[in-house]
CSV table of N, CA and C in Angstrom, one decimal:
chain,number,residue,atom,x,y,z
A,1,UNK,N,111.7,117.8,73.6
A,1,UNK,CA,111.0,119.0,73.6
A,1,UNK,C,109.7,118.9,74.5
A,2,UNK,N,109.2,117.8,74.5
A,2,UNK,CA,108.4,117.4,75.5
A,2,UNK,C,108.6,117.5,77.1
A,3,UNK,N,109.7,117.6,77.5
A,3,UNK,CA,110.0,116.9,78.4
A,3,UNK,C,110.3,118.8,78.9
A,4,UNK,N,110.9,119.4,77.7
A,4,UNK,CA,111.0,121.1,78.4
A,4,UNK,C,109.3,121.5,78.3
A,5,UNK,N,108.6,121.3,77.6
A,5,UNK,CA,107.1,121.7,77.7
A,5,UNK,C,106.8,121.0,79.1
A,6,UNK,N,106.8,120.4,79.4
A,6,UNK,CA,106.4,119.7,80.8
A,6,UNK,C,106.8,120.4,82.0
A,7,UNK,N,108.1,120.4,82.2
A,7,UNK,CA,108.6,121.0,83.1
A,7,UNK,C,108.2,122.5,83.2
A,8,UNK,N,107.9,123.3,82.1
A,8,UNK,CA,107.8,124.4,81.7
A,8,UNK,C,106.5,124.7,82.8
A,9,UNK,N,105.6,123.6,82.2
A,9,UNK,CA,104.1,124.1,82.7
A,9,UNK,C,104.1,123.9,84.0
A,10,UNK,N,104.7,122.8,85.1
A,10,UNK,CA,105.0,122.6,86.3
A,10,UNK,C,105.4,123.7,86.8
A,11,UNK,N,106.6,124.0,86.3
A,11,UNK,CA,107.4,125.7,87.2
A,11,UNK,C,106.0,126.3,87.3
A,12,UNK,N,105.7,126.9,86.1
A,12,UNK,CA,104.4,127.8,86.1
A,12,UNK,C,103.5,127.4,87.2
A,13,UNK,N,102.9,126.4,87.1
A,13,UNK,CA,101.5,125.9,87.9
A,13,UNK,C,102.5,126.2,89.5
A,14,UNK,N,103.4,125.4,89.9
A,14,UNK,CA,104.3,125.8,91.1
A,14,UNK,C,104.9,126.9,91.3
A,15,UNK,N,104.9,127.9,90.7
A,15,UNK,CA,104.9,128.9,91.2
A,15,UNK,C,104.0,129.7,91.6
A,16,UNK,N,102.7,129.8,90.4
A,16,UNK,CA,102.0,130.3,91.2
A,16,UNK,C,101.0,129.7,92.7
A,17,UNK,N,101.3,128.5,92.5
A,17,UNK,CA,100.5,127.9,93.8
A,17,UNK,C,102.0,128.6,94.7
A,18,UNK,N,103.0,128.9,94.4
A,18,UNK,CA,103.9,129.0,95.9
A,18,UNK,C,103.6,130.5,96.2
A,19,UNK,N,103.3,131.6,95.4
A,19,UNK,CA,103.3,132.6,95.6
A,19,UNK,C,101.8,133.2,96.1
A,20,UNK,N,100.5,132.0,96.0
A,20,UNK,CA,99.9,132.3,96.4
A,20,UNK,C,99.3,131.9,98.0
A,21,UNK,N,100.5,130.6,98.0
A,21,UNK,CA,100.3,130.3,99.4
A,21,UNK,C,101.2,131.0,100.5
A,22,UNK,N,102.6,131.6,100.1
A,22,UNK,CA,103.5,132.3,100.6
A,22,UNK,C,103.0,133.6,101.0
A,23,UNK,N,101.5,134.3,100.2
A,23,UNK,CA,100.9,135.3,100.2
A,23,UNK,C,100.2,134.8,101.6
A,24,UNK,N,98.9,133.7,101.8
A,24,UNK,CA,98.2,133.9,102.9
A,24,UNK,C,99.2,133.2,104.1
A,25,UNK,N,99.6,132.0,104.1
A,25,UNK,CA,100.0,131.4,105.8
A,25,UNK,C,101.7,132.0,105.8
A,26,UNK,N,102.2,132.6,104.8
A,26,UNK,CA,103.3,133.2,105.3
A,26,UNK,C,104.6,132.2,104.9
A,27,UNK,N,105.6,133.2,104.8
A,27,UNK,CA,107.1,132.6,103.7
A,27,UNK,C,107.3,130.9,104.4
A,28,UNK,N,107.9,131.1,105.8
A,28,UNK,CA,108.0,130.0,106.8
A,28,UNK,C,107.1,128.6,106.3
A,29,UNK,N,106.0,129.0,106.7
A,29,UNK,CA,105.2,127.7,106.4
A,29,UNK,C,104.5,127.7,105.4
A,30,UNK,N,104.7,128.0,104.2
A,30,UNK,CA,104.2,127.8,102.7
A,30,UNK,C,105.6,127.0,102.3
A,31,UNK,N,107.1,127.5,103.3
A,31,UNK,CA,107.8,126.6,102.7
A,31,UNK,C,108.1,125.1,103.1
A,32,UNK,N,107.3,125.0,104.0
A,32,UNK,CA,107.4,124.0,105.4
A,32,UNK,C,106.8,122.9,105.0
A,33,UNK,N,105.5,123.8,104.5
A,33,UNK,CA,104.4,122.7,103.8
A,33,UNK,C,104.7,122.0,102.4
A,34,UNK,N,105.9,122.9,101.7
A,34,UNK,CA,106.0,122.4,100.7
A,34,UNK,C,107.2,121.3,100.8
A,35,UNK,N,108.3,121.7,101.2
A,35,UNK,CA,109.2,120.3,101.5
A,35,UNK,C,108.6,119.0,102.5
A,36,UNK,N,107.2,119.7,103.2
A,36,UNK,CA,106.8,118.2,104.0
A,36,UNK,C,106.0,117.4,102.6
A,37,UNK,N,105.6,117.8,101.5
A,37,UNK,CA,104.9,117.4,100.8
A,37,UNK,C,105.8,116.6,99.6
A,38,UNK,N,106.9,116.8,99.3
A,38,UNK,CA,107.9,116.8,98.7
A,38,UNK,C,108.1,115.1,99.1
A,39,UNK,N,108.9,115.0,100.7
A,39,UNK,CA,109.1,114.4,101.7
A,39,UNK,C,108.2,113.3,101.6
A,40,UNK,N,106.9,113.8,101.8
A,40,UNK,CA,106.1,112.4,101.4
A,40,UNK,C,105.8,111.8,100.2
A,41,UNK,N,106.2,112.7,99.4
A,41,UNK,CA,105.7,112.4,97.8
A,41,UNK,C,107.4,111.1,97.8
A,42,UNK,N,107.8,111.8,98.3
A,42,UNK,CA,109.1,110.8,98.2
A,42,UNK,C,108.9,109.3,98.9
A,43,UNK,N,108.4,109.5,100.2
A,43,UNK,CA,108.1,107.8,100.8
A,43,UNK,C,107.0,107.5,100.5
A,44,UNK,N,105.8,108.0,99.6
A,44,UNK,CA,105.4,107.0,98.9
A,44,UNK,C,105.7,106.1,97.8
A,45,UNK,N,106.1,107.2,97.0
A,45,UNK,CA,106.7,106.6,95.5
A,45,UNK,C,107.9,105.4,96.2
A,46,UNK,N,108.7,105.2,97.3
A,46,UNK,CA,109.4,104.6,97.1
A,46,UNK,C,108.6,102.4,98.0
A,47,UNK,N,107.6,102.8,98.1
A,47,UNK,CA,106.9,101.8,98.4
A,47,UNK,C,105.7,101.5,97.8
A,48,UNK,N,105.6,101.9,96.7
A,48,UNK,CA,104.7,101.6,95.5
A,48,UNK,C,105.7,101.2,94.6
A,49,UNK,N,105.5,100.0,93.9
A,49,UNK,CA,106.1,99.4,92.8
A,49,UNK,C,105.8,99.8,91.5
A,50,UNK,N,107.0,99.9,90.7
A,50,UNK,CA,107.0,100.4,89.2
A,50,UNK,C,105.9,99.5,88.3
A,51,UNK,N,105.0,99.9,87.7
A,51,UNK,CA,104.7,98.7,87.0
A,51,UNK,C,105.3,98.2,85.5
A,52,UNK,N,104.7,96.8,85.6
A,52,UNK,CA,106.0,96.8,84.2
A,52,UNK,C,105.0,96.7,83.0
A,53,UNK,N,105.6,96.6,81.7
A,53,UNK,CA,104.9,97.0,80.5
A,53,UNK,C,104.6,95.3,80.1
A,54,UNK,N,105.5,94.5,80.5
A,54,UNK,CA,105.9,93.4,79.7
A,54,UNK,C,104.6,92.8,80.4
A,55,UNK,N,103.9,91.4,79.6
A,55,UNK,CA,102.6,90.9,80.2
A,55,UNK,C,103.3,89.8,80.9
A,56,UNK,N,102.4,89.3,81.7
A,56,UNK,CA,102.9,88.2,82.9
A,56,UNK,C,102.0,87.1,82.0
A,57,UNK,N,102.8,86.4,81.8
A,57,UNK,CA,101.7,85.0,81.3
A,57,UNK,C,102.2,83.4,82.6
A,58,UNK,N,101.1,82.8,82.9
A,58,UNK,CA,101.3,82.0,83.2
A,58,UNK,C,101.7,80.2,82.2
A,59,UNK,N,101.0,80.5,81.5
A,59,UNK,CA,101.2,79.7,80.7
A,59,UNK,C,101.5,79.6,79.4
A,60,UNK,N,101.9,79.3,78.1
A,60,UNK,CA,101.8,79.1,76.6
A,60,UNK,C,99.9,79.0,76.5
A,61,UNK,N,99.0,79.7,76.0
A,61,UNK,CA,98.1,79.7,75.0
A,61,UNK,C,98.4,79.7,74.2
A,62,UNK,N,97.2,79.8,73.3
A,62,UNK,CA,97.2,79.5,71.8
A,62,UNK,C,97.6,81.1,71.3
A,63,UNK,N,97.9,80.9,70.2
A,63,UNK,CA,98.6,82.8,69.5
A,63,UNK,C,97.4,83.5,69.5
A,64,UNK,N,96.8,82.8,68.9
A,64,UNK,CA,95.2,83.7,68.4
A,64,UNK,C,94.3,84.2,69.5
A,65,UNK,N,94.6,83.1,70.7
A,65,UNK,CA,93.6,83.8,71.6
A,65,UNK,C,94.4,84.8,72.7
A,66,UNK,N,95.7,84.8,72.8
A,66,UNK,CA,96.7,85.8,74.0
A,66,UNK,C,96.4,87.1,72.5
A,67,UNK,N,96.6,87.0,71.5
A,67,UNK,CA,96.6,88.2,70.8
A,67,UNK,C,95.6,89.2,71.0
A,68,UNK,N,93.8,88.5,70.9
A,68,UNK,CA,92.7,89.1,71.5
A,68,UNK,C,92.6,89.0,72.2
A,69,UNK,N,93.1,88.9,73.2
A,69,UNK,CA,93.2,89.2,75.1
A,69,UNK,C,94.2,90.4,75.0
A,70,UNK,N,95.5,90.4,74.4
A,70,UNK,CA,96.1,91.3,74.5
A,70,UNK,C,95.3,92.8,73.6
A,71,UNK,N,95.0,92.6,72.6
A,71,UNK,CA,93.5,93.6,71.9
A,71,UNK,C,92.3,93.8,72.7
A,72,UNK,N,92.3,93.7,73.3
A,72,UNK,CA,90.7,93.8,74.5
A,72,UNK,C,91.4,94.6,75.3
A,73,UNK,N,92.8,94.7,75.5
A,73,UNK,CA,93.3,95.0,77.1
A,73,UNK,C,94.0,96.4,76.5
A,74,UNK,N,94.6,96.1,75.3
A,74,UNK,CA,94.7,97.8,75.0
A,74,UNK,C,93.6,98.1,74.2
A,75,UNK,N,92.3,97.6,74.1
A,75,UNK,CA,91.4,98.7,74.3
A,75,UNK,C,90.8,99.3,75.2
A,76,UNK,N,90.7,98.3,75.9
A,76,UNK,CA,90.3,98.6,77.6
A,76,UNK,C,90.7,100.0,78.1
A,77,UNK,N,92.3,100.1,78.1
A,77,UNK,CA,93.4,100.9,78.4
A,77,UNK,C,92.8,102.4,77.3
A,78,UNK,N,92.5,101.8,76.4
A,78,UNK,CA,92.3,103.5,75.2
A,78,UNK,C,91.2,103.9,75.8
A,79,UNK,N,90.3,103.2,76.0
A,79,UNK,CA,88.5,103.7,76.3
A,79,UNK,C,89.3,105.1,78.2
A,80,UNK,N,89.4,103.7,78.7
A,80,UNK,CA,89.9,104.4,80.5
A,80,UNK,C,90.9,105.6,80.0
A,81,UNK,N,91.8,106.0,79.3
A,81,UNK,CA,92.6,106.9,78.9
A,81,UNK,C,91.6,108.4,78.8
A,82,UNK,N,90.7,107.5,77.6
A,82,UNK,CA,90.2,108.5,77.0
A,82,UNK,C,89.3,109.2,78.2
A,83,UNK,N,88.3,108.2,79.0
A,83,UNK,CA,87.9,109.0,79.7
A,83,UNK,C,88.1,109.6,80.4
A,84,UNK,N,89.3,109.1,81.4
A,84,UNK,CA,90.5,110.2,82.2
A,84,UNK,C,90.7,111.0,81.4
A,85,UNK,N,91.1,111.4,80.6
A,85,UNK,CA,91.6,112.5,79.7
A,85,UNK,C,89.8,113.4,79.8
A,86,UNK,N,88.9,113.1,79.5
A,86,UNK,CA,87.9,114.3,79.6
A,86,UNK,C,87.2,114.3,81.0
A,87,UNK,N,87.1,113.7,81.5
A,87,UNK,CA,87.4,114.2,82.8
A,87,UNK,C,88.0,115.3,83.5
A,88,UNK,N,89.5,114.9,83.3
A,88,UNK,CA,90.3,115.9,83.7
A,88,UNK,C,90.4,117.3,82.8
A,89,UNK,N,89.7,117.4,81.8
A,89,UNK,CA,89.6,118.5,81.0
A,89,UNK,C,88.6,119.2,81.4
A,90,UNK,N,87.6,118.4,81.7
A,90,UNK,CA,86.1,119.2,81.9
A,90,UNK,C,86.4,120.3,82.6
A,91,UNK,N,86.5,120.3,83.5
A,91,UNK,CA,87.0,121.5,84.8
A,91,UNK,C,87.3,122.7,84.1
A,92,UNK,N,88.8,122.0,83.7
A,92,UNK,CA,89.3,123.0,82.9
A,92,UNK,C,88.4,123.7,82.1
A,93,UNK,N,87.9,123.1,81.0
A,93,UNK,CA,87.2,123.8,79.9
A,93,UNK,C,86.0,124.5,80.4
A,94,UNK,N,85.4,124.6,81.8
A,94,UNK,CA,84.6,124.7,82.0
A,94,UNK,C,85.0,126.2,83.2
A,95,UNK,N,86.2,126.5,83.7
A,95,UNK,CA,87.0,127.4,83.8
A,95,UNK,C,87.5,128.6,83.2
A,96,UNK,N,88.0,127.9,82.3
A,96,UNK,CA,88.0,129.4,80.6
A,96,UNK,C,86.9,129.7,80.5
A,97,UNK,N,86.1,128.8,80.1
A,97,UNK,CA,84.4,129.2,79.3
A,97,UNK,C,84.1,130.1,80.7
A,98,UNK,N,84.2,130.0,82.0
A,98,UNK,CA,83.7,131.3,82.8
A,98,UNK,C,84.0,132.2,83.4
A,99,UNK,N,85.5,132.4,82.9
A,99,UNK,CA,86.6,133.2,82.9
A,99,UNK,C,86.2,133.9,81.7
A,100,UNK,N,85.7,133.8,80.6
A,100,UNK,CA,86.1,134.4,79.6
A,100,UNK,C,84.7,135.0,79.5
A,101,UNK,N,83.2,134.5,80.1
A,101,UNK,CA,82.1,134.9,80.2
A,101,UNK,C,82.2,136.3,81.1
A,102,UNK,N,83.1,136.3,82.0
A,102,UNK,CA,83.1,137.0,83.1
A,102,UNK,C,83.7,138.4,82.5
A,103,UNK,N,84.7,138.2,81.5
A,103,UNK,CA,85.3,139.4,81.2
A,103,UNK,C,84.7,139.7,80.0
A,104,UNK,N,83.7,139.3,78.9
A,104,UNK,CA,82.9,139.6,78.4
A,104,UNK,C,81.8,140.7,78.8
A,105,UNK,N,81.5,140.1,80.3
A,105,UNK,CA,80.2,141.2,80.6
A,105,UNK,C,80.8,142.1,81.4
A,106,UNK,N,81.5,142.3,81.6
A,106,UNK,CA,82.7,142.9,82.7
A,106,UNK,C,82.5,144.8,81.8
């Protein structure tokens, strides 16, 4: 269900970016620009390496101490999430809030 919610919102967001770029530089090169983008999105991804989930250890340590190394590092991971996550919202929320101020006094 996730995976149709996802895609869902992409069509959306991609359509309207296509219909608003198809509107100013024209059918031709809004489509031009979008398969050259495509195109590169594709030879980057394929020279960036997947990364993997599994930990790399060099050696056997002790249990107790790879366990809080491994606890530090997914918190590390929750804190950086988290702040990516409001970061990337800010905008947003800050979009509606003057979208919505606008048609208020409107």
């Amino acid at each position: 269900m996730q995976g149709f919610a996802a895609g869902l919102m992409l069509s959306i967001s991609f359509l309207d970016l296509a219909h608003n770029a198809i509107n100013s530089i024209g059918f031709l090169k809004g489509n031009l620009w979008f398969f050259g983008g495509v195109i590169f999105f594709a030879f980057i991804a394929n020279f960036i390496p997947e990364p993997t989930l599994a930990p790399i250890s060099k050696k056997d340590e002790g249990g107790k101490d790879t366990l809080k190394k491994q606890r530090r590092q997914v918190l590390f991971s929750g804190i950086v999430t988290a702040i990516g996550i409001s970061l990337h919202n800010l905008p947003e929320g800050m979009a509606v809030f003057l979208g919505s101020m606008k048609v208020t006094q409107a």
